[in-house]
Coordinates of C-alpha atoms and ligand atoms in Angstrom, one line a residue:
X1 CA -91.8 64.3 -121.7
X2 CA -93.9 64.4 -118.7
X3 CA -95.4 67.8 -118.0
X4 CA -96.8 68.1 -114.8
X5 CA -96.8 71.7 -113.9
X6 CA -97.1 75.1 -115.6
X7 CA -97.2 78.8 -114.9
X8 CA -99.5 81.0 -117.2
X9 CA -100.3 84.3 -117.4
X10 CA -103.8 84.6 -117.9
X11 CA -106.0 87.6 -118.5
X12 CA -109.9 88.2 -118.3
X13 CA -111.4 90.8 -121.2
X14 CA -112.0 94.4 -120.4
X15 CA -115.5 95.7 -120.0
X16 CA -116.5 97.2 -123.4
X17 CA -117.3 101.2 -122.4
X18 CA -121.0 102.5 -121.8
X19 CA -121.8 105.3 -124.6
X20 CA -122.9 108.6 -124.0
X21 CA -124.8 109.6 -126.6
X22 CA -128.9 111.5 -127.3
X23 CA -131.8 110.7 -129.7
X24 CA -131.7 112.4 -132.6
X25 CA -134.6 113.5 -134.4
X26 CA -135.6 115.8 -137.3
X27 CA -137.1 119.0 -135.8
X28 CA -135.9 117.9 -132.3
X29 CA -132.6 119.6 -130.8
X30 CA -131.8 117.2 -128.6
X31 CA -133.8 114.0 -127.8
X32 CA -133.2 112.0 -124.4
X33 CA -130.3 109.7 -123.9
X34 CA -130.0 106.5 -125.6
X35 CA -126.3 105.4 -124.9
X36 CA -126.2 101.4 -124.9
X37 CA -124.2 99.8 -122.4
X38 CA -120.4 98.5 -123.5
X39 CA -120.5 94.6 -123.1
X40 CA -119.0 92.5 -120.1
X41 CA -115.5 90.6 -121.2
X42 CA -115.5 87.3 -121.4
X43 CA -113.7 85.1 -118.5
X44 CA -110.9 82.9 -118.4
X45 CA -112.1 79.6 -117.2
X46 CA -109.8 76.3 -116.7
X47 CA -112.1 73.6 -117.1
X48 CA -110.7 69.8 -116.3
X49 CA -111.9 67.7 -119.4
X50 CA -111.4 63.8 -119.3
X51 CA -110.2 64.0 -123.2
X52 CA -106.7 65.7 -122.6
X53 CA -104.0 64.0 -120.5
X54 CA -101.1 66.2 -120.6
X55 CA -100.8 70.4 -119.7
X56 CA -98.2 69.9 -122.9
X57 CA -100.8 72.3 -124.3
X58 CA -99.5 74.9 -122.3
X59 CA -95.6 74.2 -122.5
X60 CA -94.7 76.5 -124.5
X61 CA -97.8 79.0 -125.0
X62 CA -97.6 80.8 -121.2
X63 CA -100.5 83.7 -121.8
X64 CA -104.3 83.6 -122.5
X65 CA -106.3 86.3 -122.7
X66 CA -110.0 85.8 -123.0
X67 CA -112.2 88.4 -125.7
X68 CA -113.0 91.9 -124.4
X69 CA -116.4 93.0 -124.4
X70 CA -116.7 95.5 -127.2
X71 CA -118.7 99.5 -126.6
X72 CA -121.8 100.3 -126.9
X73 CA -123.4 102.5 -129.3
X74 CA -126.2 105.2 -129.8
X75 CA -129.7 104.0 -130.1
X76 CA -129.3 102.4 -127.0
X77 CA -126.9 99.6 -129.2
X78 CA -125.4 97.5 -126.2
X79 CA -122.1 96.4 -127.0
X80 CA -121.7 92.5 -126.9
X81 CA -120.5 90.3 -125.0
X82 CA -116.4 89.1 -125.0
X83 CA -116.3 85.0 -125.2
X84 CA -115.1 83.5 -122.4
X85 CA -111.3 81.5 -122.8
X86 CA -111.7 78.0 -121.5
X87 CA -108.4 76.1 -121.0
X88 CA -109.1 72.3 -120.8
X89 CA -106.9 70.6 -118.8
X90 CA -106.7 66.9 -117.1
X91 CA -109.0 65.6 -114.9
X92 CA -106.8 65.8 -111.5
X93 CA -105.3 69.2 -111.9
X94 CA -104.6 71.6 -108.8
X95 CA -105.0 75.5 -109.9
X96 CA -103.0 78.0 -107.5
X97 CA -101.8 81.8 -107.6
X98 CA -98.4 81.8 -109.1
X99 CA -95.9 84.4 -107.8
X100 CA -93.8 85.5 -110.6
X101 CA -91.7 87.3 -108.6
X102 CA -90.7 84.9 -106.3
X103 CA -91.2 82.0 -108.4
X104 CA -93.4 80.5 -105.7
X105 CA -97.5 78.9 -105.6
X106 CA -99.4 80.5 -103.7
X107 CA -103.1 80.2 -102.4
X108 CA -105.2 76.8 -103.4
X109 CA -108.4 78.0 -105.8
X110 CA -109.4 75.0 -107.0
X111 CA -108.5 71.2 -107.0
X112 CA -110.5 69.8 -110.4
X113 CA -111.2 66.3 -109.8
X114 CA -113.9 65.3 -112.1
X115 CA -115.1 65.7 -115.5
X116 CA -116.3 68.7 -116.4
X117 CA -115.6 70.7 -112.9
X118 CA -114.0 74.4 -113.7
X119 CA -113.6 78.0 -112.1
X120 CA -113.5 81.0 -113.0
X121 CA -109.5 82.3 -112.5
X122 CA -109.6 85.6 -113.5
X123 CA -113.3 87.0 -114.4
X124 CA -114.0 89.7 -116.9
X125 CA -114.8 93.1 -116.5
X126 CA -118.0 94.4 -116.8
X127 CA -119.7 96.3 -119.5
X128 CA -119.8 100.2 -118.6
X129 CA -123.1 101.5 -118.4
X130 CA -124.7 104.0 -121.0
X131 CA -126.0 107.3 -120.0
X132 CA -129.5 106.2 -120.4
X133 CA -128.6 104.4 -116.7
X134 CA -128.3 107.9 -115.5
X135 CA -131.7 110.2 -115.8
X136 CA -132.7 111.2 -112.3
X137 CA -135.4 113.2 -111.7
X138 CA -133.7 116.1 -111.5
X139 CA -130.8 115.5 -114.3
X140 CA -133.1 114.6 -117.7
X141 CA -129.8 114.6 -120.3
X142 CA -126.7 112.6 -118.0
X143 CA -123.7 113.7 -120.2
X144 CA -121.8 110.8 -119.3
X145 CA -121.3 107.1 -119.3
X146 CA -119.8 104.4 -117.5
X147 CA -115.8 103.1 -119.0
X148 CA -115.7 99.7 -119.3
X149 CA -114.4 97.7 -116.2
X150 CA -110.6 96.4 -116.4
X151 CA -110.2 92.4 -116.4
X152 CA -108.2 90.8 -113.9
X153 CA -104.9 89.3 -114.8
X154 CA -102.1 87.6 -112.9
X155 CA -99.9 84.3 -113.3
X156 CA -101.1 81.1 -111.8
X157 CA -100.1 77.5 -111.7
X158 CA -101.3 74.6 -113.2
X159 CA -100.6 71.3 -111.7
X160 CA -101.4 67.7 -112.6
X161 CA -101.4 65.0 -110.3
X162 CA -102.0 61.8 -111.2
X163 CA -105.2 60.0 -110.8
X164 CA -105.0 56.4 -109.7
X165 CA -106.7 54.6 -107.1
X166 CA -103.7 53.1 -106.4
X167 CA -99.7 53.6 -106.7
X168 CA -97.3 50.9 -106.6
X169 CA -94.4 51.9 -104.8
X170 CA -91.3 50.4 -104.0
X171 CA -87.5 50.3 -104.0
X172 CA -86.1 50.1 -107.5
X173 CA -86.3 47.0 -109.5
X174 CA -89.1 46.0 -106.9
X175 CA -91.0 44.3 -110.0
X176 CA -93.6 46.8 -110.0
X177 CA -93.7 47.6 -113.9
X178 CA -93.6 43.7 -114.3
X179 CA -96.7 44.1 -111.9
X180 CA -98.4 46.5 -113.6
X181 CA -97.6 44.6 -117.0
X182 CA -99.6 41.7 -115.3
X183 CA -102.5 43.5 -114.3
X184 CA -103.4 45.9 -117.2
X185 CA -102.5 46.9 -120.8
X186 CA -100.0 49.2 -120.6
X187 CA -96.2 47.5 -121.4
X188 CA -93.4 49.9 -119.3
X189 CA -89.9 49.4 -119.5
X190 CA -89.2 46.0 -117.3
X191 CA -85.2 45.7 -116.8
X192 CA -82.8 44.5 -114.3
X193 CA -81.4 47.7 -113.4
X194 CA -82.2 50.4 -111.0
X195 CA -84.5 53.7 -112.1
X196 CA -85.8 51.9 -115.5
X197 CA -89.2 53.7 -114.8
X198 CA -88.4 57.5 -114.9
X199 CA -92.1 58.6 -115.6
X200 CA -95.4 57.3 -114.0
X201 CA -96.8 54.4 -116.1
X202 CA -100.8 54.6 -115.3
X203 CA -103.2 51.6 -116.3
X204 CA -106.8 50.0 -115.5
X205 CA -107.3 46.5 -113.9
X206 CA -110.2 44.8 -114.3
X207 CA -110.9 42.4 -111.3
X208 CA -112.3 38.8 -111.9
X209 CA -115.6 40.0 -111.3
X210 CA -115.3 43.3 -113.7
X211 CA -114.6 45.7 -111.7
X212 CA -112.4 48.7 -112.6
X213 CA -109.8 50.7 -111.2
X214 CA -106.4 52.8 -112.1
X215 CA -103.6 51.7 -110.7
X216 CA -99.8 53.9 -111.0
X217 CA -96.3 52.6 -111.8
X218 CA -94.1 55.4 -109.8
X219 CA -90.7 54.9 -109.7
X220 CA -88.2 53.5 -107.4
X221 CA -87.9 55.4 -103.9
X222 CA -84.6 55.1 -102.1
X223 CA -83.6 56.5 -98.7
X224 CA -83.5 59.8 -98.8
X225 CA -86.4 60.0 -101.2
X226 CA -88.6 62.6 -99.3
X227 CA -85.6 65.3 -99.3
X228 CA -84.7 64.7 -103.3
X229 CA -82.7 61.6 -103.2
X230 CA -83.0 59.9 -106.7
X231 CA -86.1 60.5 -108.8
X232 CA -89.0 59.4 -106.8
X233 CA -89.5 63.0 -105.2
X234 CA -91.0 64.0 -108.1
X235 CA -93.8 61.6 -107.4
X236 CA -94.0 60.9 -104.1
X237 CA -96.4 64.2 -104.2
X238 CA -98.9 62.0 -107.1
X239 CA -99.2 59.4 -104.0
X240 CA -100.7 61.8 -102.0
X241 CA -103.7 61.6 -103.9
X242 CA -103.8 57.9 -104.6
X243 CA -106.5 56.3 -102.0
X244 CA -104.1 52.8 -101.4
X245 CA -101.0 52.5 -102.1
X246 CA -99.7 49.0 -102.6
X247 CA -96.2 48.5 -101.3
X248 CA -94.0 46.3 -103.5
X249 CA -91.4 44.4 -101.1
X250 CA -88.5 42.6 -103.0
X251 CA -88.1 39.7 -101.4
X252 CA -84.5 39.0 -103.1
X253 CA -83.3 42.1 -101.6
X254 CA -81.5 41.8 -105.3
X255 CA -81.0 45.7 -105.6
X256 CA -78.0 46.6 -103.9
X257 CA -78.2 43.0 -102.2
X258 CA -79.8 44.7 -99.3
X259 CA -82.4 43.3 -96.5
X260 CA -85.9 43.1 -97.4
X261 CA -86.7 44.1 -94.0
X262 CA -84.8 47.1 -93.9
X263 CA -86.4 48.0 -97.7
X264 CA -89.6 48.0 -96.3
X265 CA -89.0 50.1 -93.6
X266 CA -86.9 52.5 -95.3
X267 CA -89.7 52.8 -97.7
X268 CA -92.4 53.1 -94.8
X269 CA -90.6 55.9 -93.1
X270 CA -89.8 57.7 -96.6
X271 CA -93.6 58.2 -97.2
X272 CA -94.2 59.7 -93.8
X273 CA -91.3 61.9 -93.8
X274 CA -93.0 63.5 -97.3
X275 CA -96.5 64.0 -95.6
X276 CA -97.4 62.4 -92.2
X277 CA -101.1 61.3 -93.3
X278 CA -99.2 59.3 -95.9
X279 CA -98.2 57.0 -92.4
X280 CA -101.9 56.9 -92.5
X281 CA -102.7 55.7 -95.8
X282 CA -104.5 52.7 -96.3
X283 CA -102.0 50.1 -97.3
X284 CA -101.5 47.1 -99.0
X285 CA -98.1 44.9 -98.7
X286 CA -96.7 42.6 -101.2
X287 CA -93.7 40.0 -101.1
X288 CA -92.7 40.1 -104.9
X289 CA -90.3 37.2 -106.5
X290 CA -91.7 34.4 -104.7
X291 CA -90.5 32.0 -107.4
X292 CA -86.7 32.7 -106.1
X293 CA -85.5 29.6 -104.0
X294 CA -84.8 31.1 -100.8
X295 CA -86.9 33.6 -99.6
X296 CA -89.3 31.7 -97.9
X297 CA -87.3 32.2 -94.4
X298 CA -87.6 36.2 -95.3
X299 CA -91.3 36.1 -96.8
X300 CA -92.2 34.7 -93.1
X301 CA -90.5 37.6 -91.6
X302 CA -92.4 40.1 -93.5
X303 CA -95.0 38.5 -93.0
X304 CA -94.8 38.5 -89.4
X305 CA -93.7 42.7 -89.4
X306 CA -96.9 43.1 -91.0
X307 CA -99.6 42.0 -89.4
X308 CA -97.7 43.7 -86.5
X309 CA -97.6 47.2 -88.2
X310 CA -101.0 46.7 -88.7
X311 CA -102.2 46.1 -85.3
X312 CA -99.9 48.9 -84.3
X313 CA -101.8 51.2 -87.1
X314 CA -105.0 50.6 -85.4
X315 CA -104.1 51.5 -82.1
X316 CA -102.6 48.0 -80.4
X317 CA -106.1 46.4 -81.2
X318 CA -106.1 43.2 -83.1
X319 CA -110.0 43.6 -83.8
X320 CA -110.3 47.6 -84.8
X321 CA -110.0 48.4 -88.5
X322 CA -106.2 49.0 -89.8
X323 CA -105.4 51.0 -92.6
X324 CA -103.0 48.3 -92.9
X325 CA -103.9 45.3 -94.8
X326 CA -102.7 42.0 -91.8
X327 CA -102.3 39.8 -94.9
X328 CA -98.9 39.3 -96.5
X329 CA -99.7 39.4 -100.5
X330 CA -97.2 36.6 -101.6
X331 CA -96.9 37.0 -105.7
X332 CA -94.3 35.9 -108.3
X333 CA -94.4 39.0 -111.2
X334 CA -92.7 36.6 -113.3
X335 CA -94.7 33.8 -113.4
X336 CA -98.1 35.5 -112.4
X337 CA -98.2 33.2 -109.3
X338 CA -100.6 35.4 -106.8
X339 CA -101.1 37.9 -109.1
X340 CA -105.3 37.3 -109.5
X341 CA -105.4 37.1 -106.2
X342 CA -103.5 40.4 -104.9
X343 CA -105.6 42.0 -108.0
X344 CA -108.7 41.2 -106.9
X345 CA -107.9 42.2 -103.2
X346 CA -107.0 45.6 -104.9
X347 CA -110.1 45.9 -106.4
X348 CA -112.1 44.9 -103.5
X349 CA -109.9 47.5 -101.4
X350 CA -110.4 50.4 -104.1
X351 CA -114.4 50.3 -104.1
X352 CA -114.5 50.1 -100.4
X353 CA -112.6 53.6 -100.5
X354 CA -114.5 55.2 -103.6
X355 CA -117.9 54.6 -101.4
X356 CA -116.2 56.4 -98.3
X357 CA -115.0 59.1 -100.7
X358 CA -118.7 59.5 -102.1
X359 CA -119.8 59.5 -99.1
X360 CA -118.2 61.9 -97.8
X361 CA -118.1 64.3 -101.0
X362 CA -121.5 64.6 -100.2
X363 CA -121.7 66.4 -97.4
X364 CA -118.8 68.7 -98.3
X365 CA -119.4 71.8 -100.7
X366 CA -117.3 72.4 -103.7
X367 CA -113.8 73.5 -103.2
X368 CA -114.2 76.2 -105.8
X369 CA -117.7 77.3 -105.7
X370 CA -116.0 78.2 -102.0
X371 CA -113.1 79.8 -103.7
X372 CA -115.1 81.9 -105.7
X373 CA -117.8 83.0 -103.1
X374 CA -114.5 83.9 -100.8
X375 CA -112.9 85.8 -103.9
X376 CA -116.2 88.2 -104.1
X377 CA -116.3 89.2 -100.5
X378 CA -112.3 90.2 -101.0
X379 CA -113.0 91.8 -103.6
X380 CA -115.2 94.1 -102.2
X381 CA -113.3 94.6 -99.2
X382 CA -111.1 97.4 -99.1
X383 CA -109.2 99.5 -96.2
X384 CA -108.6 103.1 -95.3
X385 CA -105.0 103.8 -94.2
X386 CA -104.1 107.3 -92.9
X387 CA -101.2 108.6 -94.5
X388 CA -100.1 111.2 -92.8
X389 CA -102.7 114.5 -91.1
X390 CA -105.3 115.4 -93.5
X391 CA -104.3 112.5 -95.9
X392 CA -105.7 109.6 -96.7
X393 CA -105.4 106.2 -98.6
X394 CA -108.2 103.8 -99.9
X395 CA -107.1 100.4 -101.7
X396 CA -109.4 97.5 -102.4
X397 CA -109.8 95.7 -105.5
X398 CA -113.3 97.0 -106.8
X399 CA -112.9 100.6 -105.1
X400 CA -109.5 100.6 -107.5
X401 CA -111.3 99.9 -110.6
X402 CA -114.4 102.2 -109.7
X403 CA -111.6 104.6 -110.2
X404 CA -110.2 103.6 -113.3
X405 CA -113.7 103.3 -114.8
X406 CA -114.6 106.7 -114.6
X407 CA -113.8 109.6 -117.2
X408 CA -112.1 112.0 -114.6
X409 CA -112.0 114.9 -117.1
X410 CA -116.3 115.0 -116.7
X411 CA -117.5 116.3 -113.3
X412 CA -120.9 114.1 -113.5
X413 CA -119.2 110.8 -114.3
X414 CA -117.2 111.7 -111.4
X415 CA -120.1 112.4 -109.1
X416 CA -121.6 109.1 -110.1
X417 CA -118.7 107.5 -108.8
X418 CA -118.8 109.2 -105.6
X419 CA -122.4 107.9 -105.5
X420 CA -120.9 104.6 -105.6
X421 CA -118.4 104.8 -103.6
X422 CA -120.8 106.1 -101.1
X423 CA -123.3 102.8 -101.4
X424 CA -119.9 100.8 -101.0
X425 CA -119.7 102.5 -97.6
X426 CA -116.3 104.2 -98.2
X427 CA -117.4 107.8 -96.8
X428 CA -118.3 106.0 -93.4
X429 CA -115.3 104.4 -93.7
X430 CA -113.2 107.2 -93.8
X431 CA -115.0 109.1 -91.5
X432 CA -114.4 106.4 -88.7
X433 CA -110.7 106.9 -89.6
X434 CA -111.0 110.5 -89.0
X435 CA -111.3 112.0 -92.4
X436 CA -112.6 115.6 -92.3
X437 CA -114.1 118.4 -94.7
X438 CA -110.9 119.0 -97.0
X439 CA -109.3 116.4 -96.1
X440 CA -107.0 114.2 -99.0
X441 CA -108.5 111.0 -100.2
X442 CA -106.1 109.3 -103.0
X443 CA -107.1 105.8 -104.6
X444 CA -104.2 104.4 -107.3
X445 CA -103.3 107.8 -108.7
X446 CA -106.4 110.0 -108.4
X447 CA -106.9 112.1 -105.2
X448 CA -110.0 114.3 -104.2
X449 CA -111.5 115.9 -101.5
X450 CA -113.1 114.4 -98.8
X451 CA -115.9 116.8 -98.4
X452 CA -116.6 117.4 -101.6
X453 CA -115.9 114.4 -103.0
X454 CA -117.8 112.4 -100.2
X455 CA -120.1 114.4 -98.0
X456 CA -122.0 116.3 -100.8
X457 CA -125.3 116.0 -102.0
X458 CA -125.7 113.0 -103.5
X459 CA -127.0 113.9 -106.7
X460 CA -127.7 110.2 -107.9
X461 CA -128.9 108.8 -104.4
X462 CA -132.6 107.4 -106.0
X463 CA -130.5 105.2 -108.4
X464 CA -130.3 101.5 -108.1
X465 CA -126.5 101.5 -108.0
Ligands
GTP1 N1 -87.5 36.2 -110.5 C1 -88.3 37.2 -110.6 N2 -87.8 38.4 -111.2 C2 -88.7 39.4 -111.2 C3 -90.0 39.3 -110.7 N3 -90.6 40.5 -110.9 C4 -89.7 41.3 -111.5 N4 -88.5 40.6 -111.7 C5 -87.3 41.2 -112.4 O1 -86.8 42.2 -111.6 C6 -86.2 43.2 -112.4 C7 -86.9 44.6 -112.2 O2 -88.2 44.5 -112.5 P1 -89.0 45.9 -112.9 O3 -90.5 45.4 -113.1 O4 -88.4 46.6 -114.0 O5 -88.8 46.6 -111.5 P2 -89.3 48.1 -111.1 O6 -89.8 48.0 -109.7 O7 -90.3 48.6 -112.1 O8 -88.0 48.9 -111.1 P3 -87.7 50.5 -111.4 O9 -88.5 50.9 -112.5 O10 -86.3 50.5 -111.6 O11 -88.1 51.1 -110.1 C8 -86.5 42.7 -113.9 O12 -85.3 42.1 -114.3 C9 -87.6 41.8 -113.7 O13 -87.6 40.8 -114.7 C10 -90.4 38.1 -110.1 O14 -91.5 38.0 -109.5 N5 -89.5 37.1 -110.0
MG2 MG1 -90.2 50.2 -113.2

């Protein structure tokens, strides 16, 4: 079976909490604090890795939860650190937000197209912070200590699209397994009835002058493809990502007994009803079954349609650059006739786009290094909504877990978060929204007072943080 696409439920580790805790020494009551901090959780990390070629991994095993970071101790013992959980999947695997709910994707975070590229889904929390973190000038024993932070956790999808240079697509029994067969290793199913190929067959050419490239098998695409018809649906969406597609043309029309013609348009219009820049896609067109007696009248017409589609592709000028390949690739996958050549045209086509792609790659930053610089600014966002008079709500990610991090039943843990909350910028916040002194201000389930909570001394204002 084929396993393309997943939803998991993955899970960072908790912060490990901070320790409150003071020396102890013979003849000395009570020594300064030496609480160690509780270590960070590890992350959950999916990592594309060139050695696996299926998600089958994660068929049946839907969560992963990385190690939490365990507490610290007295003596100023940190706690250490949780391991990180690394999922390895293919090279060519899109990672989005999964809604459970509504069994739907949701936002892009990373598209993992090389060996060895990863992100960070769902970090860790951090370590909470012994009470040694604490001393101020004025406050020598701090009788309290960071929790640890809470992970992140949510669903998200796992998708793997194939990774060829080039798909051969085509109306069924087409001959493009017998193609494939020709031009690599691999040994599909080749039979004289429609839908034979029911998964993507994926192999590597080598041109005459030993160059390498991947080329797909996808199968058959009928009329009606783009909206679900038949099976090719399922695949058209693996072309999207193959830089050529080579477009197999049946020249005995044998399936169905229809017109050549007509199959190659059908097929032509199928791809851009799927995705417009797939109209776009550089393109490469081949007769196929040239050794039938018969088709040379056809094979002319083709030929002809063509190199008109192609001047038509560049804008109605016979001398600009078409994505569409003018020449007519005449093979026989039977006999091999034309095969070297249309191979080696491949090729030649293939390296020409890889360049571009470097090129290109170059001068654009990392999809996910983006994703995860964007994912830090909205986690620190957060917004002030007025409830009704007097009352007020905060939500934002890290304001949330400030929250949950602190021991509510100790009043100086809870003025440390305040401190926080103040460097954060929430009190000017809420202030601009019209908060006043004894006003309501509730985050998750917690609510305090504005003016105490907020406007007071702020008794650890020379800490760092
Ligand atoms: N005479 C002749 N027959 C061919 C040629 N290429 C393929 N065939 C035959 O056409 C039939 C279909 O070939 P396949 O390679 O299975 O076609 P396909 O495009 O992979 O078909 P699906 O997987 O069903 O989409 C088989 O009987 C092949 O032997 C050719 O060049 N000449
Ligand atoms: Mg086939």
């Amino acid at each position: 079976m084929f396993i393309d696409k997943v939803n998991i439920h993955v899970k960072g580790g908790d912060g490990g909490a901070g320790c409150m805790s003071f020396r102890r020494e013979a003849h000395v009551p009570k020594g300064g604090p030496d609480g160690g901090d509780g270590g960070d959780g590890g992350s959950v990390i999916v990592r594309a890795d060139a050695g696996v070629s299926s998600l089958i991994d994660y068929r049946f095993k839907h969560h992963f939860k990385a190690q939490r970071g365990t507490h610290g101790k007295g003596s100023r013992m940190h706690g250490a650190r949780g391991e990180d959980l690394i999922l390895k999947v293919p090279v060519g695997t899109v990672v989005r937000f999964y809604d459970e709910e509504s069994k739907e994707a949701g936002e892009l975070i990373a598209d993992l197209t090389h060996d060895g590229e990863s992100v960070v889904v769902m970090a860790g929390g951090k370590g909470g912070r012994g009470n040694t973190h604490f001393v101020t000038s004025t406050r020598r024993a701090p009788a309290f200590a960071e929790l640890g932070e809470p992970a992140l956790e949510g669903w998200i999808q796992l998708e793997m699209k194939l990774m060829a240079d080039a798909a051969l697509v085509g109306m069924p029994s087409a001959g493009k397994s017998s193609l494939i067969a020709k031009i690599s290793a691999v040994r599909p199913k080749i039979a004289d009835y429609p839908f034979t190929t029911l998964v993507p067959n994926l192999g590597v050419a080598l041109t005459s002058d030993d160059y390498s490239f991947v080329v797909a098998d996808i199968p058959g695409l009928i009329e009606g493809a783009h909206e679900g018809r038949g099976l090719g649906h399922e695949f058209l969406r693996h072309i999207e990502r193959t830089a050529l597609i080579v477009h197999i043309v049946d020249l005995t029309g044998d399936w169905e007994g229809r017109d050549p013609l007509q199959d190659y348009e059908v097929i032509n219009s199928e791809l851009a009803l799927y995705a417009d820049e797939l109209a776009a896609r550089p393109r490469i067109v081949v007769a196929n079954k040239i050794d039938v007696p018969g088709t040379e009248e056809v094979c002319e017409k083709l030929a002809q349609r063509v190199r008109e589609d192609s001047i038509a592709a560049a804008g109605g000028n016979e001398f600009a650059p078409s994505p569409i390949d003018p020449k007519l690739y005449r093979i026989s996958a039977l006999t091999g006739q034309g095969v070297d050549a249309l191979k080696n045209a491949i090729g030649t086509k293939v390296r020409e786009l890889r360049e571009a792609a470097r090129e290109q790659e170059r001068s654009t930053p990392r999809y996910d290094q983006v994703w995860e610089l964007r994912r830090d600014a909205r986690d620190a966002a957060f917004e002030v909504h007025r409830l009704s008079d007097g009352v007020f709500r905060v939500e934002g990610p890290r304001v949330e877990r400030l929250v949950v991090q602190t021991d509510w039943e100790n009043e100086e843990a809870i003025a440390y978060m305040q401190h926080r909350m103040k460097r954060m910028g929430v009190d000017k916040a809420l202030e601009k929204a019209g908060a006043r002194d004894g006003d309501e201000v509730r985050i998750l389930g917690f609510a305090f007072d504005f003016e105490s909570a907020l406007m007071a001394d702020d008794m650890f204002a020379e800490l760092e943080d």
